[in-house]
């Protein structure tokens, strides 16, 4: 299971309307249900940020200048904000403008409406962020690898950019940006922009992002960081203790770029660098343009988890270049990206390896479909998230069902034709938003032009819940071998007599995927003695094992479980563990006690997600 939050957040909170502004709508009434903005009237085209990071107060403060494209001359500028303290709003010449904050809606924050003069072309908002800003995590030195300096990083997807920048926080609006950022030396500041490779002695950094990007790709980080080049256009930033290990893990990055370019056209962002964050980072990776953010749990030491880099790199085409117009079209970002991720890994490591990734993805999808219910509308590719938190779209469905749909098209039309089609799609929609409908039309106009039957099948994939019946399952020989060994163990062969020599990480994940909980405790102990799962240094293997340990009440893993929950903030691991713990009364008490200790170290996103799991479970 990739993550899978339980459903039903924003809608229930509709009653929480705070102080209503005069004439402001109570819910977004623009083209994107998750943004207050009206870009069809006034559109932001460029941002100039000037921010100072105050680690004591846990605030960013300063200003942003927003340059405008005024399509409807009489209309006000409407921005998204969340927990921002607005100090003043002026025009480009420094003259005060009239503004008001509308009512807050849970998750969506408050609209900031600014009355414009006829000649106004830009607006400067002076503001500061809240210490609890939902996008930002301020880490104490103890939470870093080095333990010497504090650390700050943002996570803007899906709709959290508004908690650190007043902006049009919808993926359908793109803007270029520049920024001046002040941090205390010797910290180095980085953004999703052109970046430094050395710390600035005065702590002042200037950034430029010449390609237009949507707000969810705005990103900032600051910490004690070093840089190592990986290739002519790529490199990695990390804390000094981690940076060389990271450079070895990601040594194939330049090769991944070359593969992706040969398939889908030139890389359009200049450089591709990776920033390794502290372990509290809530995701595996985040495709911030020019600077992918990754969890340190990907550093397995043997490059066994680097498909994650292929994934974030693939977003340089699907997502960052061609962008889902609203979060309802999230599969256009993640399904395409997962498809490309596997293609990149196939080129690097061969078809059998790629088929292992496909089979693991399929397994995760089947579990997710069982959890959601196969007729649930949330198992459709095209979603309806109005009134809900868009992060609820973050199930395996857009990722794996999306990938399988594209693989189905590939099989039908042949790889050559399908590759050409995708390349054409990226060129046609480059730097533009795309809806599911746009994709449908593009498919009908090109690949499926003379094939009504293929088009009909595509409609089913897009519109129907669940999985089409005839979706074939690939079982690579490497997994068939695992399956045979698992069968042998099930029918009595002792674990230490199994033929598991030389299995890779994916094969171990296949093996663990076969366990049906609750596994008798002595059987868990037998596996642990033979394969040392509790001591695994591979976060994916450990995460899968700990889940079985919780569900099967294998208490010998308790200390390791605690250590893991206190250190790691990655939701993919934490959500299932907390959910499984919460399934029993005794587990709920443990979960709550652990959460109380761990939550000050979690990112606000993680904190909110786990709190919700505990609340739903009555813990
Ligand atoms: N863009 C996503 C992360 C994301 C999605 C953050 C929605 C917030 C809301 C990123 O590309 C992603 O999919 N990350 C995966 C890793 C990947 C290998 C599947 C993750 O974090 O698990
Ligand atoms: Zn992704």
Coordinates of C-alpha atoms and ligand atoms in Angstrom, one line a residue:
X1 CA 0.0 0.0 0.0
X2 CA 1.5 3.3 -1.1
X3 CA -0.1 5.3 1.6
X4 CA -3.9 5.7 1.4
X5 CA -5.4 8.1 3.8
X6 CA -8.8 7.5 5.0
X7 CA -11.4 9.6 3.2
X8 CA -13.4 12.6 4.2
X9 CA -11.6 15.6 5.5
X10 CA -12.5 19.0 4.0
X11 CA -16.1 18.4 3.4
X12 CA -16.8 17.7 7.0
X13 CA -15.2 20.9 8.0
X14 CA -17.4 23.1 5.9
X15 CA -19.1 24.2 9.0
X16 CA -15.9 25.7 10.3
X17 CA -16.2 29.0 8.4
X18 CA -14.5 31.8 10.2
X19 CA -15.2 35.5 10.0
X20 CA -16.8 36.1 6.7
X21 CA -15.3 38.9 4.5
X22 CA -17.9 41.2 2.9
X23 CA -19.1 39.6 -0.4
X24 CA -16.4 37.0 -0.4
X25 CA -17.5 33.5 -1.5
X26 CA -17.7 30.8 1.2
X27 CA -16.1 28.2 -1.1
X28 CA -13.8 28.5 -4.1
X29 CA -15.9 29.3 -7.2
X30 CA -13.1 29.5 -9.8
X31 CA -12.0 26.8 -12.2
X32 CA -10.0 24.8 -9.6
X33 CA -12.0 23.5 -6.5
X34 CA -8.9 23.8 -4.4
X35 CA -8.0 27.4 -5.1
X36 CA -9.7 30.7 -4.3
X37 CA -8.0 32.3 -7.2
X38 CA -9.6 33.5 -10.5
X39 CA -6.7 33.2 -13.0
X40 CA -9.2 33.7 -15.9
X41 CA -9.5 37.3 -14.6
X42 CA -6.1 38.2 -13.2
X43 CA -3.1 35.9 -13.5
X44 CA 0.3 35.9 -11.8
X45 CA 3.1 35.5 -14.3
X46 CA 6.2 36.1 -12.1
X47 CA 7.1 36.2 -8.5
X48 CA 10.0 38.1 -6.8
X49 CA 10.5 36.8 -3.3
X50 CA 12.5 38.5 -0.6
X51 CA 12.6 36.4 2.5
X52 CA 14.5 36.0 5.7
X53 CA 14.5 32.7 7.7
X54 CA 14.3 33.2 11.5
X55 CA 15.0 29.9 13.1
X56 CA 14.3 31.1 16.6
X57 CA 10.9 32.4 15.7
X58 CA 10.3 29.7 13.1
X59 CA 9.1 32.2 10.6
X60 CA 9.9 33.3 7.1
X61 CA 9.3 37.0 6.8
X62 CA 9.6 39.5 4.0
X63 CA 7.7 40.2 0.8
X64 CA 6.7 38.9 -2.6
X65 CA 6.2 41.0 -5.7
X66 CA 3.6 39.4 -8.1
X67 CA 3.6 40.5 -11.7
X68 CA 0.2 40.3 -13.3
X69 CA -1.5 39.5 -16.6
X70 CA -4.8 41.4 -16.3
X71 CA -7.4 39.6 -18.5
X72 CA -10.4 41.2 -17.0
X73 CA -9.5 44.9 -16.3
X74 CA -12.2 45.4 -13.6
X75 CA -11.5 42.3 -11.6
X76 CA -9.5 42.1 -8.4
X77 CA -6.5 39.9 -7.8
X78 CA -7.4 36.9 -5.7
X79 CA -4.6 34.9 -4.0
X80 CA -4.6 31.8 -1.8
X81 CA -3.2 32.2 1.7
X82 CA -3.1 29.9 4.7
X83 CA -2.1 31.1 8.2
X84 CA -0.1 34.0 6.7
X85 CA 0.2 37.2 8.5
X86 CA -0.3 39.9 5.9
X87 CA 1.3 43.2 6.8
X88 CA 0.7 45.4 3.8
X89 CA -0.3 45.3 0.1
X90 CA 1.1 47.9 -2.3
X91 CA 1.4 48.4 -6.0
X92 CA 4.7 48.4 -7.9
X93 CA 5.2 52.1 -7.0
X94 CA 4.7 51.6 -3.3
X95 CA 1.2 53.0 -3.1
X96 CA -1.1 51.1 -0.7
X97 CA -3.8 49.0 -2.3
X98 CA -7.1 48.0 -0.7
X99 CA -7.2 44.4 0.4
X100 CA -9.2 42.0 2.5
X101 CA -8.9 38.4 3.7
X102 CA -12.0 36.3 3.2
X103 CA -13.3 33.5 5.4
X104 CA -11.0 30.5 6.1
X105 CA -12.0 27.1 4.9
X106 CA -10.3 24.1 6.4
X107 CA -7.3 23.0 4.3
X108 CA -7.9 25.8 1.8
X109 CA -7.0 28.8 3.9
X110 CA -8.3 32.3 3.1
X111 CA -8.6 34.2 -0.1
X112 CA -6.7 37.5 -0.2
X113 CA -8.5 39.9 -2.5
X114 CA -6.7 43.0 -3.7
X115 CA -8.4 45.9 -5.5
X116 CA -6.3 47.0 -8.4
X117 CA -5.9 50.4 -10.0
X118 CA -6.4 50.6 -13.8
X119 CA -2.6 50.9 -14.3
X120 CA -1.5 48.3 -11.7
X121 CA 0.8 45.7 -13.2
X122 CA 2.3 44.3 -10.1
X123 CA 1.5 44.0 -6.4
X124 CA 3.9 43.7 -3.4
X125 CA 2.6 41.7 -0.4
X126 CA 4.6 42.1 2.8
X127 CA 3.9 39.1 5.1
X128 CA 5.3 36.5 7.5
X129 CA 4.6 32.8 7.9
X130 CA 3.1 31.2 11.0
X131 CA 5.5 29.0 13.1
X132 CA 3.1 26.2 12.4
X133 CA 3.0 26.8 8.6
X134 CA 1.7 23.6 7.1
X135 CA 4.4 23.4 4.3
X136 CA 7.4 24.1 6.5
X137 CA 9.4 22.0 8.9
X138 CA 11.9 23.7 11.2
X139 CA 14.3 21.1 12.6
X140 CA 16.4 21.5 15.7
X141 CA 20.0 20.5 15.3
X142 CA 19.4 17.2 17.1
X143 CA 17.1 16.1 14.3
X144 CA 19.8 16.4 11.7
X145 CA 22.6 13.9 10.9
X146 CA 25.4 16.3 12.0
X147 CA 23.5 17.7 15.0
X148 CA 25.3 21.0 14.7
X149 CA 22.9 23.3 12.9
X150 CA 19.1 23.7 12.4
X151 CA 17.4 22.7 9.1
X152 CA 14.4 24.0 7.2
X153 CA 12.6 22.6 4.3
X154 CA 9.2 23.0 2.5
X155 CA 6.7 20.6 1.0
X156 CA 4.2 22.5 -1.2
X157 CA 2.3 19.7 -3.0
X158 CA -0.6 19.6 -3.1
X159 CA -2.0 22.9 -1.7
X160 CA 0.5 24.0 0.9
X161 CA 2.5 26.6 -1.1
X162 CA -0.1 29.1 0.2
X163 CA 1.1 28.6 3.7
X164 CA 4.5 30.2 2.9
X165 CA 3.8 32.3 -0.2
X166 CA 0.6 34.3 -1.0
X167 CA 0.0 32.9 -4.5
X168 CA -2.4 31.4 -7.0
X169 CA -2.1 27.9 -5.6
X170 CA -3.5 26.0 -8.5
X171 CA -1.5 23.7 -10.8
X172 CA -3.2 25.4 -13.8
X173 CA -1.2 28.6 -13.3
X174 CA 2.5 28.8 -14.0
X175 CA 4.9 31.6 -13.1
X176 CA 8.7 32.2 -13.3
X177 CA 10.4 33.4 -10.1
X178 CA 13.4 35.0 -8.6
X179 CA 14.2 35.2 -4.9
X180 CA 16.6 36.7 -2.3
X181 CA 16.8 34.5 0.8
X182 CA 18.7 35.3 4.0
X183 CA 19.7 32.5 6.3
X184 CA 22.1 32.4 9.2
X185 CA 25.6 31.4 8.1
X186 CA 27.0 28.8 7.6
X187 CA 23.7 27.4 6.4
X188 CA 23.3 27.0 2.6
X189 CA 19.9 27.9 1.1
X190 CA 18.5 26.0 -1.9
X191 CA 15.3 26.4 -4.0
X192 CA 13.6 24.8 -6.9
X193 CA 15.7 27.1 -9.1
X194 CA 19.3 27.8 -10.1
X195 CA 21.3 26.9 -7.0
X196 CA 24.6 27.7 -5.4
X197 CA 27.2 24.9 -4.7
X198 CA 29.0 26.7 -1.9
X199 CA 27.6 28.4 1.2
X200 CA 27.6 32.2 1.0
X201 CA 29.7 33.8 3.8
X202 CA 27.0 36.4 4.5
X203 CA 24.1 34.0 4.3
X204 CA 22.4 35.9 1.4
X205 CA 21.4 33.8 -1.6
X206 CA 19.9 34.9 -4.9
X207 CA 17.8 32.5 -7.0
X208 CA 16.4 32.6 -10.5
X209 CA 13.9 30.2 -12.0
X210 CA 13.5 31.0 -15.7
X211 CA 11.0 28.3 -16.6
X212 CA 7.4 28.9 -15.5
X213 CA 6.2 26.5 -12.8
X214 CA 3.0 25.9 -10.8
X215 CA 2.9 26.9 -7.1
X216 CA 3.1 23.3 -5.8
X217 CA 6.7 23.1 -7.2
X218 CA 7.9 26.2 -5.2
X219 CA 10.4 24.8 -2.8
X220 CA 13.0 26.0 -0.3
X221 CA 15.5 24.3 2.0
X222 CA 18.3 25.5 4.3
X223 CA 20.8 23.5 6.3
X224 CA 24.5 22.6 6.7
X225 CA 24.9 21.2 3.2
X226 CA 27.6 20.1 0.8
X227 CA 27.5 19.4 -2.9
X228 CA 29.0 16.6 -5.0
X229 CA 28.7 16.5 -8.7
X230 CA 27.3 13.3 -10.3
X231 CA 27.7 14.3 -13.9
X232 CA 27.9 17.4 -16.1
X233 CA 24.3 18.4 -15.4
X234 CA 23.6 16.6 -12.2
X235 CA 24.7 16.5 -8.5
X236 CA 23.6 15.8 -5.0
X237 CA 23.3 18.0 -1.9
X238 CA 23.3 16.5 1.6
X239 CA 24.7 17.0 5.1
X240 CA 28.5 16.4 5.2
X241 CA 28.0 13.0 6.9
X242 CA 25.8 11.7 4.2
X243 CA 26.9 13.4 1.0
X244 CA 29.5 10.8 -0.2
X245 CA 27.2 7.9 0.5
X246 CA 24.5 9.7 -1.4
X247 CA 26.8 10.4 -4.4
X248 CA 27.6 6.6 -4.6
X249 CA 23.9 5.7 -4.3
X250 CA 22.8 8.1 -7.1
X251 CA 25.8 7.5 -9.4
X252 CA 23.4 6.4 -12.2
X253 CA 21.5 9.7 -12.4
X254 CA 23.2 11.1 -15.5
X255 CA 22.5 7.8 -17.3
X256 CA 18.8 8.0 -16.3
X257 CA 18.6 11.5 -17.8
X258 CA 20.1 10.2 -21.0
X259 CA 17.6 7.4 -21.2
X260 CA 14.6 9.7 -20.5
X261 CA 15.8 12.2 -23.1
X262 CA 16.2 9.6 -25.8
X263 CA 12.6 8.6 -25.2
X264 CA 10.8 11.8 -24.5
X265 CA 12.9 14.7 -25.8
X266 CA 15.4 17.1 -24.3
X267 CA 15.6 17.8 -20.6
X268 CA 14.3 21.3 -20.4
X269 CA 15.3 22.4 -16.9
X270 CA 19.1 23.0 -17.2
X271 CA 20.4 21.0 -14.2
X272 CA 19.0 18.0 -12.3
X273 CA 20.2 17.9 -8.7
X274 CA 19.0 15.9 -5.7
X275 CA 18.7 17.1 -2.1
X276 CA 18.8 14.4 0.6
X277 CA 16.7 15.6 3.5
X278 CA 16.6 14.5 7.2
X279 CA 14.6 11.3 7.8
X280 CA 11.5 13.2 8.9
X281 CA 10.7 14.1 5.3
X282 CA 7.1 12.9 4.8
X283 CA 7.5 11.5 1.3
X284 CA 9.9 9.3 -0.6
X285 CA 10.6 12.0 -3.1
X286 CA 9.3 15.3 -4.4
X287 CA 10.0 16.4 -7.9
X288 CA 10.8 20.1 -7.2
X289 CA 12.2 21.3 -10.5
X290 CA 16.0 21.4 -10.8
X291 CA 16.2 20.0 -7.3
X292 CA 14.4 16.8 -6.4
X293 CA 13.9 16.3 -2.6
X294 CA 14.4 12.7 -1.3
X295 CA 14.1 10.8 1.9
X296 CA 17.4 9.4 3.3
X297 CA 15.6 6.0 3.6
X298 CA 16.4 5.6 -0.1
X299 CA 20.1 5.3 0.7
X300 CA 20.2 1.5 1.0
X301 CA 23.9 1.3 0.1
X302 CA 23.3 -1.0 -2.9
X303 CA 21.3 1.2 -5.3
X304 CA 18.3 -1.1 -4.8
X305 CA 15.8 1.7 -4.2
X306 CA 16.9 4.2 -6.8
X307 CA 13.8 3.7 -9.0
X308 CA 12.7 6.6 -6.8
X309 CA 15.2 8.9 -8.5
X310 CA 14.0 7.6 -11.9
X311 CA 10.4 8.5 -10.7
X312 CA 11.2 12.0 -9.6
X313 CA 13.3 12.6 -12.7
X314 CA 10.5 11.3 -14.9
X315 CA 8.3 14.1 -13.5
X316 CA 10.6 16.5 -15.4
X317 CA 8.3 15.5 -18.4
X318 CA 5.1 14.2 -16.8
X319 CA 4.1 16.7 -14.1
X320 CA 6.6 19.5 -14.3
X321 CA 6.5 20.1 -18.0
X322 CA 3.0 18.8 -18.7
X323 CA 1.0 19.4 -15.6
X324 CA -2.3 18.1 -14.3
X325 CA -4.7 21.0 -14.5
X326 CA -6.4 20.2 -11.2
X327 CA -5.8 17.5 -8.6
X328 CA -8.7 15.6 -10.1
X329 CA -6.3 14.8 -13.0
X330 CA -3.5 13.7 -10.7
X331 CA -3.1 10.4 -12.6
X332 CA -1.8 12.4 -15.5
X333 CA 1.1 13.4 -13.3
X334 CA 1.7 10.1 -11.4
X335 CA 0.5 7.4 -13.7
X336 CA 2.6 8.7 -16.6
X337 CA 5.5 9.2 -14.2
X338 CA 5.3 5.7 -12.9
X339 CA 5.2 4.3 -16.4
X340 CA 8.3 6.3 -17.4
X341 CA 10.1 5.4 -14.1
X342 CA 9.8 1.7 -15.0
X343 CA 10.9 2.4 -18.6
X344 CA 14.0 4.1 -17.3
X345 CA 14.8 1.2 -15.0
X346 CA 14.2 -1.2 -17.8
X347 CA 16.8 0.5 -19.9
X348 CA 19.2 0.6 -17.0
X349 CA 18.7 -2.8 -15.4
X350 CA 16.8 -4.9 -17.9
X351 CA 13.3 -6.3 -18.5
X352 CA 13.3 -8.7 -15.6
X353 CA 14.1 -6.0 -13.1
X354 CA 11.4 -3.7 -14.6
X355 CA 8.9 -6.6 -14.4
X356 CA 9.7 -7.0 -10.7
X357 CA 8.8 -3.3 -10.2
X358 CA 5.6 -3.8 -12.2
X359 CA 4.6 -6.9 -10.2
X360 CA 5.2 -5.2 -6.9
X361 CA 3.2 -2.2 -8.1
X362 CA 0.4 -4.5 -9.2
X363 CA 0.4 -6.2 -5.8
X364 CA 0.2 -2.9 -4.0
X365 CA -2.7 -1.8 -6.3
X366 CA -4.7 -5.0 -5.6
X367 CA -4.3 -4.4 -1.8
X368 CA -5.4 -0.8 -2.2
X369 CA -8.4 -1.7 -4.3
X370 CA -9.5 -4.2 -1.6
X371 CA -9.1 -1.5 1.0
X372 CA -11.0 1.1 -1.0
X373 CA -13.6 -1.3 -2.4
X374 CA -13.5 -2.1 -6.1
X375 CA -16.6 -0.1 -7.0
X376 CA -15.5 3.0 -5.1
X377 CA -15.4 6.1 -7.2
X378 CA -11.9 6.8 -5.7
X379 CA -10.6 3.8 -7.7
X380 CA -11.3 5.7 -11.0
X381 CA -8.4 7.5 -12.8
X382 CA -10.4 10.7 -13.1
X383 CA -11.3 11.8 -9.6
X384 CA -13.8 14.1 -8.0
X385 CA -12.1 15.7 -5.1
X386 CA -14.1 18.9 -4.7
X387 CA -14.7 19.6 -1.0
X388 CA -12.1 17.1 0.0
X389 CA -8.3 17.2 0.7
X390 CA -6.6 16.6 -2.6
X391 CA -4.0 14.4 -0.8
X392 CA -6.7 11.9 -0.6
X393 CA -5.9 11.2 -4.3
X394 CA -2.6 9.8 -3.1
X395 CA -3.6 6.2 -3.3
X396 CA -1.9 3.6 -5.5
X397 CA -4.7 4.0 -8.1
X398 CA -3.4 7.1 -10.0
X399 CA 0.1 5.6 -9.9
X400 CA -0.3 2.0 -10.7
X401 CA -3.6 1.9 -12.5
X402 CA -2.4 4.8 -14.5
X403 CA 0.8 3.0 -15.3
X404 CA -1.1 -0.2 -16.3
X405 CA -3.4 1.8 -18.6
X406 CA -0.4 3.3 -20.5
X407 CA 1.2 -0.2 -20.7
X408 CA -2.0 -1.5 -22.1
X409 CA -1.9 1.2 -24.8
X410 CA 1.8 0.4 -25.4
X411 CA 1.0 -3.3 -26.0
X412 CA -1.9 -2.5 -28.3
X413 CA -0.1 -0.1 -30.5
X414 CA 3.5 -1.3 -30.1
X415 CA 6.3 0.3 -28.3
X416 CA 7.6 2.4 -31.2
X417 CA 4.3 4.0 -31.9
X418 CA 3.5 4.6 -28.3
X419 CA 6.9 6.2 -27.5
X420 CA 6.4 8.5 -30.5
X421 CA 2.9 9.4 -29.2
X422 CA 4.2 10.2 -25.7
X423 CA 6.9 12.4 -27.1
X424 CA 4.5 14.2 -29.2
X425 CA 2.2 14.7 -26.2
X426 CA 5.0 16.2 -24.1
X427 CA 5.8 18.6 -27.0
X428 CA 2.2 19.6 -27.6
X429 CA 1.4 20.4 -23.9
X430 CA 4.9 21.6 -22.8
X431 CA 4.6 24.1 -20.0
X432 CA 0.8 23.8 -20.0
X433 CA -1.9 22.3 -17.8
X434 CA -3.7 19.2 -19.1
X435 CA -7.0 17.7 -18.2
X436 CA -8.1 14.1 -18.5
X437 CA -10.4 15.4 -21.3
X438 CA -7.4 16.9 -23.2
X439 CA -5.6 13.6 -23.0
X440 CA -8.7 11.7 -24.3
X441 CA -8.9 14.1 -27.3
X442 CA -5.2 13.8 -28.0
X443 CA -5.4 10.0 -27.9
X444 CA -8.4 10.1 -30.2
X445 CA -6.7 12.5 -32.6
X446 CA -3.4 10.6 -32.8
X447 CA -2.6 7.1 -31.5
X448 CA -6.2 5.8 -31.7
X449 CA -7.3 7.8 -34.7
X450 CA -8.4 4.8 -36.8
X451 CA -9.2 2.5 -33.9
X452 CA -12.6 3.1 -32.3
X453 CA -12.3 -0.1 -30.4
X454 CA -9.1 1.0 -28.7
X455 CA -10.7 4.3 -27.9
X456 CA -13.6 2.6 -26.3
X457 CA -11.3 0.5 -24.2
X458 CA -9.4 3.6 -23.1
X459 CA -12.7 5.2 -22.0
X460 CA -13.3 2.2 -19.7
X461 CA -9.9 2.5 -18.2
X462 CA -10.4 6.2 -17.5
X463 CA -14.0 6.2 -16.3
X464 CA -14.6 2.8 -14.6
X465 CA -13.8 2.0 -11.0
X466 CA -11.6 -1.1 -10.2
X467 CA -9.4 -2.8 -12.8
X468 CA -10.5 -4.2 -16.2
X469 CA -11.0 -8.0 -15.9
X470 CA -8.4 -8.8 -18.5
X471 CA -5.5 -6.9 -17.0
X472 CA -2.7 -9.5 -17.4
X473 CA -0.4 -10.1 -14.5
X474 CA 3.4 -10.3 -15.2
X475 CA 5.3 -12.7 -13.0
X476 CA 9.0 -12.5 -13.9
X477 CA 11.0 -15.7 -13.4
X478 CA 12.9 -14.1 -10.5
X479 CA 9.6 -13.8 -8.7
X480 CA 8.4 -17.3 -9.7
X481 CA 11.5 -18.6 -7.9
X482 CA 10.6 -16.6 -4.8
X483 CA 7.0 -17.9 -5.0
X484 CA 8.3 -21.5 -5.1
X485 CA 10.5 -21.0 -2.1
X486 CA 7.6 -19.4 -0.2
X487 CA 5.4 -22.3 -1.0
X488 CA 8.1 -24.7 0.2
X489 CA 8.3 -22.8 3.5
X490 CA 4.5 -22.8 3.9
X491 CA 4.4 -26.5 3.4
X492 CA 7.1 -27.3 6.0
X493 CA 10.6 -26.6 4.7
X494 CA 12.5 -24.7 7.5
X495 CA 13.3 -21.1 6.7
X496 CA 17.1 -21.7 7.0
X497 CA 16.9 -24.4 4.4
X498 CA 15.2 -22.2 1.7
X499 CA 17.2 -21.3 -1.4
X500 CA 17.2 -17.5 -1.1
X501 CA 20.9 -16.9 -1.8
X502 CA 21.4 -13.8 -3.9
X503 CA 17.9 -12.5 -3.8
X504 CA 17.6 -8.7 -4.4
X505 CA 15.5 -6.2 -2.5
X506 CA 12.5 -6.6 -4.8
X507 CA 12.6 -10.4 -4.3
X508 CA 12.5 -10.0 -0.6
X509 CA 9.6 -7.6 -0.9
X510 CA 7.8 -10.2 -3.0
X511 CA 8.5 -12.8 -0.3
X512 CA 7.2 -10.6 2.5
X513 CA 4.2 -9.8 0.4
X514 CA 3.1 -13.4 0.5
X515 CA 2.8 -13.5 4.3
X516 CA -0.7 -13.5 5.6
X517 CA -1.3 -11.9 9.0
X518 CA -1.5 -12.9 11.7
X519 CA 1.6 -15.1 11.2
X520 CA 2.2 -17.3 14.2
X521 CA 4.8 -15.7 16.4
X522 CA 7.1 -18.8 16.3
X523 CA 7.0 -18.6 12.5
X524 CA 7.9 -14.9 12.6
X525 CA 10.8 -15.8 14.9
X526 CA 11.9 -18.6 12.5
X527 CA 12.0 -16.2 9.5
X528 CA 13.8 -13.5 11.6
X529 CA 16.4 -16.0 12.8
X530 CA 17.1 -17.1 9.2
X531 CA 16.9 -13.7 7.4
X532 CA 17.4 -11.0 10.1
X533 CA 14.6 -8.9 8.9
X534 CA 14.4 -6.9 12.2
X535 CA 17.9 -5.8 11.6
X536 CA 17.5 -5.0 8.0
X537 CA 19.2 -1.7 6.9
X538 CA 16.9 -1.5 3.9
X539 CA 13.9 0.7 4.8
X540 CA 11.5 -0.9 2.4
X541 CA 12.2 -4.4 3.7
X542 CA 12.2 -3.2 7.3
X543 CA 8.9 -1.3 6.7
X544 CA 7.2 -4.4 5.2
X545 CA 8.5 -6.6 8.0
X546 CA 7.5 -4.3 10.8
X547 CA 4.0 -4.2 9.4
X548 CA 3.8 -8.0 9.7
X549 CA 5.3 -7.7 13.2
X550 CA 2.6 -5.4 14.3
X551 CA -0.2 -7.4 12.8
X552 CA 1.1 -10.6 14.0
X553 CA 2.1 -9.3 17.5
X554 CA 5.7 -10.3 17.1
X555 CA 7.0 -8.4 20.1
X556 CA 10.7 -9.1 19.5
X557 CA 10.6 -6.3 16.9
X558 CA 9.2 -3.7 19.4
X559 CA 12.4 -1.9 20.1
X560 CA 13.1 -1.6 16.4
X561 CA 9.6 -0.5 15.6
X562 CA 9.9 2.3 18.2
X563 CA 13.2 3.4 16.9
X564 CA 11.8 3.5 13.4
X565 CA 8.6 5.5 14.3
X566 CA 10.7 8.0 16.2
X567 CA 13.2 8.6 13.5
X568 CA 11.4 8.3 10.1
X569 CA 8.6 10.6 9.0
X570 CA 7.8 9.0 5.6
X571 CA 4.1 8.5 5.4
X572 CA 4.3 5.5 3.2
X573 CA 5.8 3.6 6.1
X574 CA 4.2 5.4 9.0
X575 CA 0.5 5.4 8.0
X576 CA 0.1 1.6 7.7
X577 CA 2.1 1.0 10.9
X578 CA 0.0 3.5 12.9
X579 CA -3.2 2.2 11.3
X580 CA -2.3 -1.4 12.1
X581 CA -1.3 -0.6 15.6
X582 CA -4.6 1.2 16.1
X583 CA -6.6 -1.9 15.3
X584 CA -6.3 -3.3 18.9
X585 CA -6.9 -1.5 22.1
X586 CA -3.5 -2.3 23.5
X587 CA -1.9 -1.2 20.2
X588 CA -3.9 2.1 20.3
X589 CA -2.4 3.0 23.7
X590 CA 1.1 2.2 22.3
X591 CA 0.4 4.2 19.1
X592 CA -0.7 7.2 21.1
X593 CA 2.2 7.1 23.5
X594 CA 4.7 6.8 20.6
X595 CA 3.0 9.5 18.6
X596 CA 3.2 11.9 21.6
X597 CA 6.9 11.3 21.7
X598 CA 7.5 11.4 18.0
X599 CA 5.1 14.1 16.8
X600 CA 7.4 17.1 17.7
X601 CA 9.9 15.6 15.3
X602 CA 7.4 15.1 12.5
X603 CA 6.7 17.5 9.6
X604 CA 3.2 19.1 10.0
X605 CA 1.9 17.0 7.1
X606 CA 2.9 13.8 8.9
X607 CA 1.6 15.1 12.2
X608 CA -1.8 15.8 10.7
X609 CA -2.0 12.5 8.9
X610 CA -1.1 10.4 11.9
X611 CA -3.4 12.4 14.2
X612 CA -6.2 11.7 11.8
X613 CA -5.5 8.0 11.9
X614 CA -5.5 7.9 15.7
X615 CA -8.7 10.0 15.9
X616 CA -10.5 7.8 13.4
X617 CA -9.5 4.8 15.5
X618 CA -10.7 6.5 18.6
X619 CA -7.2 6.5 20.1
Ligands
LIG1 N1 4.8 14.1 -6.2 C1 4.9 12.9 -5.5 C2 4.8 13.2 -4.0 C3 3.5 13.8 -3.5 C4 2.3 13.5 -4.1 C5 3.5 14.7 -2.5 C6 1.1 14.1 -3.7 C7 2.3 15.3 -2.1 C8 1.1 15.0 -2.7 C9 6.2 12.2 -5.7 O1 6.6 12.2 -7.1 C10 5.9 10.7 -5.4 O2 5.1 10.1 -6.1 N2 6.7 10.2 -4.5 C11 6.6 8.8 -4.1 C12 7.8 8.0 -4.5 C13 7.6 7.3 -5.8 C14 8.8 6.4 -6.1 C15 6.4 6.6 -6.0 C16 6.6 8.7 -2.6 O3 6.8 9.7 -1.9 O4 6.3 7.7 -2.0
LIG2 ZN1 5.4 11.1 -8.3

